[in-house]
Coordinates of C-alpha atoms and ligand atoms in Angstrom, one line a residue:
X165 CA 0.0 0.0 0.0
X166 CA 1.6 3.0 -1.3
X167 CA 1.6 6.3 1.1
X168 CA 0.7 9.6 -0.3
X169 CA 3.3 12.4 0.8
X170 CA 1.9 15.0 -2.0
X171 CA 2.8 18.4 -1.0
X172 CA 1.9 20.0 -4.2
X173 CA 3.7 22.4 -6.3
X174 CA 3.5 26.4 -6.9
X175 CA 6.3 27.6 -8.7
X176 CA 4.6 30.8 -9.7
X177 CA 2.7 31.5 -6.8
X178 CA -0.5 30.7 -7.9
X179 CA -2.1 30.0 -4.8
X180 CA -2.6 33.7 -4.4
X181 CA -4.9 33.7 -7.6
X182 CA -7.5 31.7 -5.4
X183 CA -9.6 32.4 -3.0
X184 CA -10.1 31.2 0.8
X185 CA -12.7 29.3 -0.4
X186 CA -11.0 28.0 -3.4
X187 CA -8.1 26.3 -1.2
X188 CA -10.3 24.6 1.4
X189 CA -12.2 23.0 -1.4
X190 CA -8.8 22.0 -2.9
X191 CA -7.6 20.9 0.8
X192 CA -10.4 18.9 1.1
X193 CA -10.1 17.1 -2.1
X194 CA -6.9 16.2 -1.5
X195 CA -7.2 15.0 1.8
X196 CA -10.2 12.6 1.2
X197 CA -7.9 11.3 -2.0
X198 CA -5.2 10.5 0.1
X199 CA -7.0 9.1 2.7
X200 CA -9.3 7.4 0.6
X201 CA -8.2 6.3 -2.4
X202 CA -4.3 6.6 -3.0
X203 CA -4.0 3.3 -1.1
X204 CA -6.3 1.5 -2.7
X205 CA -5.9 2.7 -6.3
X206 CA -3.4 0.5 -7.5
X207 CA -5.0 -2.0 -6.7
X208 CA -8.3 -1.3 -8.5
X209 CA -6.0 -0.8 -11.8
X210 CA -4.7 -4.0 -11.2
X211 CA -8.2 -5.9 -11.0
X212 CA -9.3 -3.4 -13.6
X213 CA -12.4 -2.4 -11.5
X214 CA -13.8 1.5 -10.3
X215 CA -14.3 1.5 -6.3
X216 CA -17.7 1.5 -6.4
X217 CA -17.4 2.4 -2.6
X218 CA -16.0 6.0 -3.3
X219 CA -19.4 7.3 -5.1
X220 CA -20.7 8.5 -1.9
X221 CA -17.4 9.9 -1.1
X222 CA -17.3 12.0 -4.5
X223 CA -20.3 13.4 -3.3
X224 CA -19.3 14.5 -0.4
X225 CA -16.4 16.5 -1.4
X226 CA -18.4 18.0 -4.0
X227 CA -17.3 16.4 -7.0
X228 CA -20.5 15.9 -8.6
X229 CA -21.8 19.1 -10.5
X230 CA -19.8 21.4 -8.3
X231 CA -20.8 24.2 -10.2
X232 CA -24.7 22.9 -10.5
X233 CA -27.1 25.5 -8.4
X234 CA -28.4 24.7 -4.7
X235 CA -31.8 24.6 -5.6
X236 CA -30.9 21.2 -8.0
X237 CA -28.6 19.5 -4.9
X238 CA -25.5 20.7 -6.5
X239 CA -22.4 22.9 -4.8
X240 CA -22.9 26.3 -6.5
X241 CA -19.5 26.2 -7.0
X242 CA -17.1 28.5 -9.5
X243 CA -15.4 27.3 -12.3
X244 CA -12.1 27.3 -11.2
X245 CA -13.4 25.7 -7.9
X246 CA -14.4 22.6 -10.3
X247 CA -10.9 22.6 -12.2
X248 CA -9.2 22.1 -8.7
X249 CA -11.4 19.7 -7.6
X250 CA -10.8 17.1 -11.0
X251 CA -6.6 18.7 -10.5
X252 CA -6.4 16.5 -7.1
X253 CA -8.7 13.4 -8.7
X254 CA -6.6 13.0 -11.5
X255 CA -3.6 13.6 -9.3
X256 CA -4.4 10.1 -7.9
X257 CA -5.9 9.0 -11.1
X258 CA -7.3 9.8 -14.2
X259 CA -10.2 7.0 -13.9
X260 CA -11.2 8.5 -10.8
X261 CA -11.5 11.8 -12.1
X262 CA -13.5 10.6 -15.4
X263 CA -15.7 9.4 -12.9
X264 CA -16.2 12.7 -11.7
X265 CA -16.3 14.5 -15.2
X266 CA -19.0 12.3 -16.8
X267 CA -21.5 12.9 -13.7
X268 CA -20.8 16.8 -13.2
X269 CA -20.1 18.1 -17.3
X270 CA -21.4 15.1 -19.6
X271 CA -24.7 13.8 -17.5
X272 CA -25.6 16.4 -14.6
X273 CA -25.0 19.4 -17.2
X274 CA -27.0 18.6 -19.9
X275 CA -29.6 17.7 -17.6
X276 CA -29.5 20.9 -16.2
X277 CA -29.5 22.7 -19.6
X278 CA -31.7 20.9 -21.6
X279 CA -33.7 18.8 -19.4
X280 CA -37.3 19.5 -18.4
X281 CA -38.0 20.9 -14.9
X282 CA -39.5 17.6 -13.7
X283 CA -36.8 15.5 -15.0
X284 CA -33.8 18.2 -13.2
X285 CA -35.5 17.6 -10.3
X286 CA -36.0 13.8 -10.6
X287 CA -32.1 13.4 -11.4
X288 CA -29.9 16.0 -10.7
X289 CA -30.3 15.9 -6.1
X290 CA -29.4 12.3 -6.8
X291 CA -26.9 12.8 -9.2
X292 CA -25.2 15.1 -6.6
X293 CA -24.6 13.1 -3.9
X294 CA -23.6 9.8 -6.2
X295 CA -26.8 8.0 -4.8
X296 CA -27.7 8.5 -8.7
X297 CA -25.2 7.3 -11.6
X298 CA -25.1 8.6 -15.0
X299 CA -23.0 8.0 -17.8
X300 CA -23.0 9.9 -21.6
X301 CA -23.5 7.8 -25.1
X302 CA -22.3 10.1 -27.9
X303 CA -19.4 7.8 -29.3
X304 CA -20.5 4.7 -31.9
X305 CA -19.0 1.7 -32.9
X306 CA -18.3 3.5 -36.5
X307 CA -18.3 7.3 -35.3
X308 CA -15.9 8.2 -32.7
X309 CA -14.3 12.0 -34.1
X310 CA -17.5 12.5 -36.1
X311 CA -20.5 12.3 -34.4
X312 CA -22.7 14.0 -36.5
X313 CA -22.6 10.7 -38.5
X314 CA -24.1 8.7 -35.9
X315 CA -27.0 6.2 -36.9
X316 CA -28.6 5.8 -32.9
X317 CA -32.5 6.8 -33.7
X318 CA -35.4 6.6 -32.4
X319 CA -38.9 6.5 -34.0
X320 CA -43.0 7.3 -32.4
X321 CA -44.0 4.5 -30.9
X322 CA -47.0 2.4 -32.8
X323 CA -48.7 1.4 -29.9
X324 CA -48.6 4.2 -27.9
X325 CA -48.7 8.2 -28.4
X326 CA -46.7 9.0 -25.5
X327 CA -43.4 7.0 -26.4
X328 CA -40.4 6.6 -28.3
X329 CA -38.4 3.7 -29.8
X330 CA -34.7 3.8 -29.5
X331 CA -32.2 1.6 -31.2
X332 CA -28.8 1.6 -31.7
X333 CA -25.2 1.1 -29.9
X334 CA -22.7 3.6 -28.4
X335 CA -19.4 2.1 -27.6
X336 CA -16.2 2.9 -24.7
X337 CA -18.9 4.5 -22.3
X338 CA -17.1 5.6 -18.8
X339 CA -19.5 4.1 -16.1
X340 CA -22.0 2.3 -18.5
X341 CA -21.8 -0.9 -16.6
X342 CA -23.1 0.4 -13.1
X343 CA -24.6 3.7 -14.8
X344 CA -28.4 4.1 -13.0
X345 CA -28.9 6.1 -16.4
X346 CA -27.5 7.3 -19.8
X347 CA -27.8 10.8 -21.2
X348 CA -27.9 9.0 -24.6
X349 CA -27.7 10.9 -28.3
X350 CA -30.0 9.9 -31.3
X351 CA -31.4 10.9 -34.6
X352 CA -35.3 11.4 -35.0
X353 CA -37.1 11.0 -37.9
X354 CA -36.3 13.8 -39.5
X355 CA -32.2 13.1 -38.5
X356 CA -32.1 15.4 -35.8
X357 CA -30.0 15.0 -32.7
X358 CA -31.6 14.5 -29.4
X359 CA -30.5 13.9 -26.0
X360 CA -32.2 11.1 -24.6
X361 CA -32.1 10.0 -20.6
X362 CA -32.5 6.2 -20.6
X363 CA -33.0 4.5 -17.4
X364 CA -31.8 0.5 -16.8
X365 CA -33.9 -1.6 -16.5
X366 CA -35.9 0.1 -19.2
X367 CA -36.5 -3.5 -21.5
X368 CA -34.6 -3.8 -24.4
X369 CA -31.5 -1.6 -22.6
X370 CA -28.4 -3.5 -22.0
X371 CA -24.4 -2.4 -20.9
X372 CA -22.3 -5.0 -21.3
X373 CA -18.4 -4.1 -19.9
X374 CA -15.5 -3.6 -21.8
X375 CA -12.5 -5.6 -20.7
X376 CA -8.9 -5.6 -22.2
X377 CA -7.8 -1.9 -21.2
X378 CA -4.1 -1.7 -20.6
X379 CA -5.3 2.4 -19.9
X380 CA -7.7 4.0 -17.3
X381 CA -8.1 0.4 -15.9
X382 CA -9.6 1.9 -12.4
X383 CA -12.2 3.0 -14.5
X384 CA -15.5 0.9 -16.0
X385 CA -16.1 1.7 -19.6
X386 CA -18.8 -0.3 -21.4
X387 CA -21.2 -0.1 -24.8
X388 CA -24.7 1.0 -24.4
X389 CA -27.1 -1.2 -26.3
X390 CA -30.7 -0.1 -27.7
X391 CA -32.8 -3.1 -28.8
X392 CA -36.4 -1.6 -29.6
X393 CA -36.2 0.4 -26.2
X394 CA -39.2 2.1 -25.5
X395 CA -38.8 5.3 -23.8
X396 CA -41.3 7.9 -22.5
X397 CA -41.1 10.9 -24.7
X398 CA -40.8 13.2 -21.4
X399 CA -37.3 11.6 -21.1
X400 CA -36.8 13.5 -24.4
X401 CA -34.4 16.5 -23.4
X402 CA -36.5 19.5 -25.1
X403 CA -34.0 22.4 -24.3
X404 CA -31.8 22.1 -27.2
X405 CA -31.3 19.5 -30.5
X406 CA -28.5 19.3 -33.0
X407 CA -24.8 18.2 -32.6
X408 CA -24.2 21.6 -30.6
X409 CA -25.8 19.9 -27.9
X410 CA -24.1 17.1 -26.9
X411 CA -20.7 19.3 -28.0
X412 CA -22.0 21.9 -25.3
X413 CA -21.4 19.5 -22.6
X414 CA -18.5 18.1 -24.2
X415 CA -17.2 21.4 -23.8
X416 CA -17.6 21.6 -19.7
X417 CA -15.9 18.1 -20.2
X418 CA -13.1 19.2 -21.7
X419 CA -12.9 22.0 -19.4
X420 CA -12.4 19.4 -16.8
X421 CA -9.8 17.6 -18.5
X422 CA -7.5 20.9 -18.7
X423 CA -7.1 21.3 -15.2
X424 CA -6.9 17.3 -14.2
X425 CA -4.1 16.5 -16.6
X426 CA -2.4 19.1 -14.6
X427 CA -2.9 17.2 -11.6
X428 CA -1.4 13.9 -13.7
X429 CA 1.4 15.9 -14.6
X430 CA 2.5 17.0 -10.8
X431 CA 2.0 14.1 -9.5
X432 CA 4.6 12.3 -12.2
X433 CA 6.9 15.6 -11.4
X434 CA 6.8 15.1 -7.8
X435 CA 7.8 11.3 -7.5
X436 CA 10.5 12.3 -10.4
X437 CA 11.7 15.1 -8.0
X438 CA 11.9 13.0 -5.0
X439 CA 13.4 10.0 -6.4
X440 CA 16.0 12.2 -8.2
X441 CA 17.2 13.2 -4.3
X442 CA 17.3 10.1 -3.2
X443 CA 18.6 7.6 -6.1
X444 CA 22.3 7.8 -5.7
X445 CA 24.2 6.1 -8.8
X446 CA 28.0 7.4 -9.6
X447 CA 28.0 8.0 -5.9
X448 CA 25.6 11.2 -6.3
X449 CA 22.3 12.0 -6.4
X450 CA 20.8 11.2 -10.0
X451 CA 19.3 14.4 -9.7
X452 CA 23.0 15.9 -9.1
X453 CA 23.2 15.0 -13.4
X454 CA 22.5 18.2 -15.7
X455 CA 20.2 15.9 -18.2
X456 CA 18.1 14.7 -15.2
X457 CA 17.9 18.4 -14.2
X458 CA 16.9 18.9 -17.4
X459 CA 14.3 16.9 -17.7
X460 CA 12.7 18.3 -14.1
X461 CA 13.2 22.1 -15.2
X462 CA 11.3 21.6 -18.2
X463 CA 8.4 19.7 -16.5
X464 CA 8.1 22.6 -13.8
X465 CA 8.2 24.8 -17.1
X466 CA 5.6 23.0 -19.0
X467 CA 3.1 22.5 -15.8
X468 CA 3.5 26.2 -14.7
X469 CA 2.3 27.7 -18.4
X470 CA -0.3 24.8 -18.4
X471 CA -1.4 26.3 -14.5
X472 CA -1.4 29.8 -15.9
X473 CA -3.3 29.4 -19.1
X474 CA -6.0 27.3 -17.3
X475 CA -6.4 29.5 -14.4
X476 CA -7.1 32.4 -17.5
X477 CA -9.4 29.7 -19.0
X478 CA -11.3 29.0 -16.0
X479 CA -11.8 33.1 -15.4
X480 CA -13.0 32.8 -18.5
X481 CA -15.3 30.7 -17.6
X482 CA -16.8 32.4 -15.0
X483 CA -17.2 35.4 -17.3
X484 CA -19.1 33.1 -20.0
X485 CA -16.7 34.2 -22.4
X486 CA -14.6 31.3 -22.9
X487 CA -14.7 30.1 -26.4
X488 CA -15.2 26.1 -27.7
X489 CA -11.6 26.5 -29.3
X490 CA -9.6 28.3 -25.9
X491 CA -11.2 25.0 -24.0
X492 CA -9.7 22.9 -26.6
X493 CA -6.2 24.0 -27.3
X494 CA -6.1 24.1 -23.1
X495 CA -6.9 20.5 -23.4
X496 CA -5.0 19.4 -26.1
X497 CA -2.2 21.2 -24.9
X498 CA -2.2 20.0 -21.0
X499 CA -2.7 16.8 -21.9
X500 CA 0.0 16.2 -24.3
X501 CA 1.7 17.9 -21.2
X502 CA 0.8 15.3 -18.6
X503 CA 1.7 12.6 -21.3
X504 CA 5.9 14.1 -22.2
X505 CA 6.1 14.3 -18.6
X506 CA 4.8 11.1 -17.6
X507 CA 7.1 9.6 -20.3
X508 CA 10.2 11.4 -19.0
X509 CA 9.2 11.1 -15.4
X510 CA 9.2 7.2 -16.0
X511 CA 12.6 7.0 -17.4
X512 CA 14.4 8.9 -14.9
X513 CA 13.0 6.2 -12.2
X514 CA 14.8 3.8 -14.3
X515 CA 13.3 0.3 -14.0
X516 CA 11.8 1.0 -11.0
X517 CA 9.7 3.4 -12.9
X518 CA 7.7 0.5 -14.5
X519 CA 6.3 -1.0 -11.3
X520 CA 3.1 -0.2 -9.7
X521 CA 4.7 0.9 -6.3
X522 CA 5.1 4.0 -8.2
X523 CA 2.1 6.0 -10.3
X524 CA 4.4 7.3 -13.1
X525 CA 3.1 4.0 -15.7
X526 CA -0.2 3.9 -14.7
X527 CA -0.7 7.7 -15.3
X528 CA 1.4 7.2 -18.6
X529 CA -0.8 4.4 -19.4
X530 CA -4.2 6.8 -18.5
X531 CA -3.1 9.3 -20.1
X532 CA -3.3 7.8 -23.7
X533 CA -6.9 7.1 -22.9
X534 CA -7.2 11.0 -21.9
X535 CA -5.7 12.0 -25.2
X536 CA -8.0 10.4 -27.1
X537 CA -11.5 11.0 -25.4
X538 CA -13.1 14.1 -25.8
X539 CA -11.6 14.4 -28.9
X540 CA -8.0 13.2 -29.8
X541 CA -5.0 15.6 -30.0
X542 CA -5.6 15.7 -33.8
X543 CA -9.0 16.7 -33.8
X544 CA -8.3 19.7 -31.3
X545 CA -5.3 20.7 -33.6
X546 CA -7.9 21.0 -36.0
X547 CA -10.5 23.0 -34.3
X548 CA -7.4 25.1 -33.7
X549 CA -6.4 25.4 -36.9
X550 CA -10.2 26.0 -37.6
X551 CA -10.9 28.7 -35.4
X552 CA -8.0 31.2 -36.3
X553 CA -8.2 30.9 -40.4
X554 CA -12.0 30.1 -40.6
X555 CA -11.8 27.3 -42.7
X556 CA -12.8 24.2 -41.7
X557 CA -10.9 20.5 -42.3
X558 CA -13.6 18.1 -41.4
X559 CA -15.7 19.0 -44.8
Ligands
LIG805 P1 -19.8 21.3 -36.8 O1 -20.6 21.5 -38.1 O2 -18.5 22.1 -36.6 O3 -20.8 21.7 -35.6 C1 -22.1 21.2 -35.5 C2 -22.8 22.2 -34.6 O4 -22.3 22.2 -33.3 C3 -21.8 23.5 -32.9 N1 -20.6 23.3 -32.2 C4 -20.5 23.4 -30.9 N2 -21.4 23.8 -30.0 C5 -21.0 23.8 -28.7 N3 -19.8 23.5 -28.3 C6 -18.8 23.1 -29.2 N4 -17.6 22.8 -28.7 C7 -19.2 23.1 -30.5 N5 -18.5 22.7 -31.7 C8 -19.4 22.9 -32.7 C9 -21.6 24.2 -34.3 O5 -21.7 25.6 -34.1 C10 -22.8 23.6 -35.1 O6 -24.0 24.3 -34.7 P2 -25.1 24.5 -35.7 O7 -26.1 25.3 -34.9 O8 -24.5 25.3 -36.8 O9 -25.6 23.2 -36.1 O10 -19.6 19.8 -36.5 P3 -18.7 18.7 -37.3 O11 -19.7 17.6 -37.7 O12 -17.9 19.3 -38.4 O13 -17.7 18.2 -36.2 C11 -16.9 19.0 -35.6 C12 -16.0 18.3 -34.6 C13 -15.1 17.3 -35.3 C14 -15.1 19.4 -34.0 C15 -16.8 17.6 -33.5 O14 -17.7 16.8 -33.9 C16 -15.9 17.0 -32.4 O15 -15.6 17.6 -31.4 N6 -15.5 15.7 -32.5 C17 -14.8 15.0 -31.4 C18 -15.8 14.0 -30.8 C19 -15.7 13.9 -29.3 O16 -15.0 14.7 -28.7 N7 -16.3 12.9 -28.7 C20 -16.3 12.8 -27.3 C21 -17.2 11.7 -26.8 S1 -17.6 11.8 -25.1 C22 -16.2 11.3 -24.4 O17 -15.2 11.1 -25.0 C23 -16.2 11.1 -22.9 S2 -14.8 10.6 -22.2 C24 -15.3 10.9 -20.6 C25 -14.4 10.6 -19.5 O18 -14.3 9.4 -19.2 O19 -13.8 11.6 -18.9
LIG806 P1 -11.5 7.7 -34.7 O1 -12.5 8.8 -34.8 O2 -11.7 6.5 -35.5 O3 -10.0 8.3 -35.0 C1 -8.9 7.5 -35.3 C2 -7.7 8.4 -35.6 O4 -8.0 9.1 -36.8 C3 -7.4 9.4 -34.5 O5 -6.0 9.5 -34.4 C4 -8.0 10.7 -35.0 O6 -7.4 11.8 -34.5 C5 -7.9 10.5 -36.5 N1 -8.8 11.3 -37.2 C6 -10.2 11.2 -37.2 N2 -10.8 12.1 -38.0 C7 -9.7 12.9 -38.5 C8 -9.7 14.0 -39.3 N3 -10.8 14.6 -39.8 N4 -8.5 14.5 -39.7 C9 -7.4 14.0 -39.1 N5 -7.3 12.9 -38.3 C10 -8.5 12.4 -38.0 N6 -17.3 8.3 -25.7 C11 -18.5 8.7 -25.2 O7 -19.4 9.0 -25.9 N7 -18.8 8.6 -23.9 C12 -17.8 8.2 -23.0 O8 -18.1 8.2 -21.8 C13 -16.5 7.8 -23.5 N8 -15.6 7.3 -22.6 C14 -14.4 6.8 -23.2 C15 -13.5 6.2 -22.3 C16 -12.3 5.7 -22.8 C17 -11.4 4.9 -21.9 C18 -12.0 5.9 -24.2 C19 -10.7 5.3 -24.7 C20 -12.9 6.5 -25.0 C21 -14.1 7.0 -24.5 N9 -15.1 7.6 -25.4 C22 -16.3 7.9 -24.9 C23 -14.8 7.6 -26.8 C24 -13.9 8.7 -27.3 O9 -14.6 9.9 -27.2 C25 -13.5 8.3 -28.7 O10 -12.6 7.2 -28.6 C26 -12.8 9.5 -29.4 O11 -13.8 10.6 -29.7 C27 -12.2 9.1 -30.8 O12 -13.0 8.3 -31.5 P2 -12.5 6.9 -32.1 O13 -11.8 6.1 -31.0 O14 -13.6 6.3 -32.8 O15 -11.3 7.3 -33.1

């Protein structure tokens, strides 16, 4: 059982940037996380199974919708607020904070965007406190980067006015296999995009796992199938349709991501750091070395711009002028971050670096799952590259 020592790191003084409020919520995240889950999280990667025993938990420390108003059960929390609170979860792990994400930005948000005021207050008090379970089906067997393509639909119901029938199947779901429901994205008749909330146990509604992940193994990914499933047309979300909708919450999402990677990233940087002190080889320090040095300065580097252009970000956010494109060349850029460092970190702990007794692999080995959901690297290059000439490369 490994014991968690994290101090944290502020090279620029960044602390000063957040309020009193801000650094007790971050306190308190990081104190349940090392309490709670550092010593057991290797061991879920290991058996390739999400602690089904820390929902309550997440709740607790407000992890679920922090920023989702009081009235709905949520924290009322600031943007940057949420960023710290997925920066210590995905300091222990990224699974753990994909957890988090997919409740708070990719199931609790749309619900309380789009959602009907009966169904916000049916889910989202529930949602809060993890008693409630949601998980978000955009991504299809054949239409990962391009959504818009998906073939999910659902049609009226023959025998019955007031309902729906969905089929179709999403594919490398976070949470599907103990998910209580699925904000889940289909075509109508007509080929427009609707969110959808399905609840299990709803016949025809099925999640099998996926097993074989040598990445985010702490965390349960599944498929979502849709065999003639008849759902009740008030579970239709009627505040927005169209692709914008599920890429609003995708947004929040990615948001998210921004800040944990960061958290990925120190935690790599800090067991680099100490090991360097301590691992004497040449009868010095390895951290004595100028390329080991090297390697540490620039990771300090790297994870202090990625700490500054978040914190901007999440401002931002809070201003409600944060564009689609500044949230994703934050998260392509801090996660491609997190993954050099985790890559550099491992090396400089030699062999020992490849072990579990250490998180350096097992973030490396997250990390290519966090590169690649929520749109991969590539694709955020090219909103990128979108957004400053205008032209688009995806038509
Ligand atoms: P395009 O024609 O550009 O846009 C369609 C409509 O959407 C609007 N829009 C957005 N709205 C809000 N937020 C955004 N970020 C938006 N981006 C675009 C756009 O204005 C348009 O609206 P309208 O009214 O004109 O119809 O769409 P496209 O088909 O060309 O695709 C664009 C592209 C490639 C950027 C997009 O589809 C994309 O982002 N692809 C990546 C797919 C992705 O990220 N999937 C993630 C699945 S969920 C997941 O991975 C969860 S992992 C969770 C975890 O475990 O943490
Ligand atoms: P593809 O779209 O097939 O892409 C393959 C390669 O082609 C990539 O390198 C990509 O960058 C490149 N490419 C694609 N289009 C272009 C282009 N136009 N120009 C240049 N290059 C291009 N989805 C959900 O809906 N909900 C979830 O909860 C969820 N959780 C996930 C959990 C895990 C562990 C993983 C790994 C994935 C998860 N996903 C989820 C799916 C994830 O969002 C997709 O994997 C991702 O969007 C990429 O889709 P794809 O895997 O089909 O790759």
């Amino acid at each position: 059982m490994r014991t968690d020592n994290y101090q944290g790191h502020d090279y620029f003084l960044m602390d000063e940037l957040l309020t009193e409020e801000q650094k007790l919520i971050r306190d308190a995240a990081r104190a349940w996380v090392k309490r709670e889950v550092s010593p057991i999280i290797e061991e879920a990667a290991e058996t390739q199974t999400f602690p089904r025993h820390l929902l309550a938990g997440l709740g607790e420390i407000g992890a679920f919708g922090p920023y989702i108003p009081h009235e709905y059960g949520g924290a009322g929390l600031d943007q940057i607020s949420y960023g710290i609170i997925m920066q210590e979860l995905e300091r222990c792990d990224s699974g753990l904070r994909s957890t988090a994400s997919v409740q708070s930005s990719l199931v609790m948000y749309p619900i309380w965007k789009y959602a009907s005021e009966e169904q916000k207050r049916a889910y989202l008090p529930k949602l809060a406190t993890g008693e409630m379970i949601g998980c978000f089906g955009l991504t299809e067997p054949d239409h990962g980067s391009d959504p818009g393509a998906m073939v999910s639909n659902f049609v009226q119901d023959p025998d019955s006015p007031d309902h729906v029938i969905l089929n179709g199947a999403k594919m490398w779901i976070s949470n599907a296999p103990f998910a209580d429901i699925a904000v889940v994205w289909a075509k109508d008749e007509t080929g427009r995009i609707y969110g959808l909330v399905v609840e299990r146990g709803m016949e025809g509604f099925s999640t099998p796992k996926m097993t074989g992940k040598w990445s985010l193994r702490a965390s349960d990914t599944g498929e979502l199938i849709f065999d003639n499933v008849r759902v009740p047309k008030s579970h239709i979300m009627p505040g927005r349709s169209g692709l914008g909708a599920p890429l609003s919450c995708l947004d929040s999402a990615r948001y998210g991501i921004a800040w944990g990677a960061i958290g990925a990233a120190l935690d790599c940087y800090d067991t680099a750091l100490n090991y360097s002190k301590e691992r004497l080889q040449f009868g010095k320090p390895i951290g004595a070395f100028q390329l080991q040095q090297k390697k540490l300065a620039e990771m300090i580097t790297e994870i202090t711009k990625a700490q500054l252009l978040t914190h901007r970000l999440g401002v931002l956010r809070d201003q409600d002028r944060a564009s689609s494109a500044q949230i994703s060349m934050a998260k392509r850029n801090n996660v491609d971050m997190a993954l050099t460092i985790a890559r550099d970190a491992r090396q400089m702990l030699g062999a020992m670096g490849i072990v579990g007794e250490y998180s350096i692999m097992r973030h490396m080995m997250n990390l290519e799952s966090v590169v690649t959901y929520e749109g991969t690297h590539d694709i955020h290059l090219l909103i990128t590259g979108m957004d400053v000439t205008g032209l688009s490369a995806f038509k």
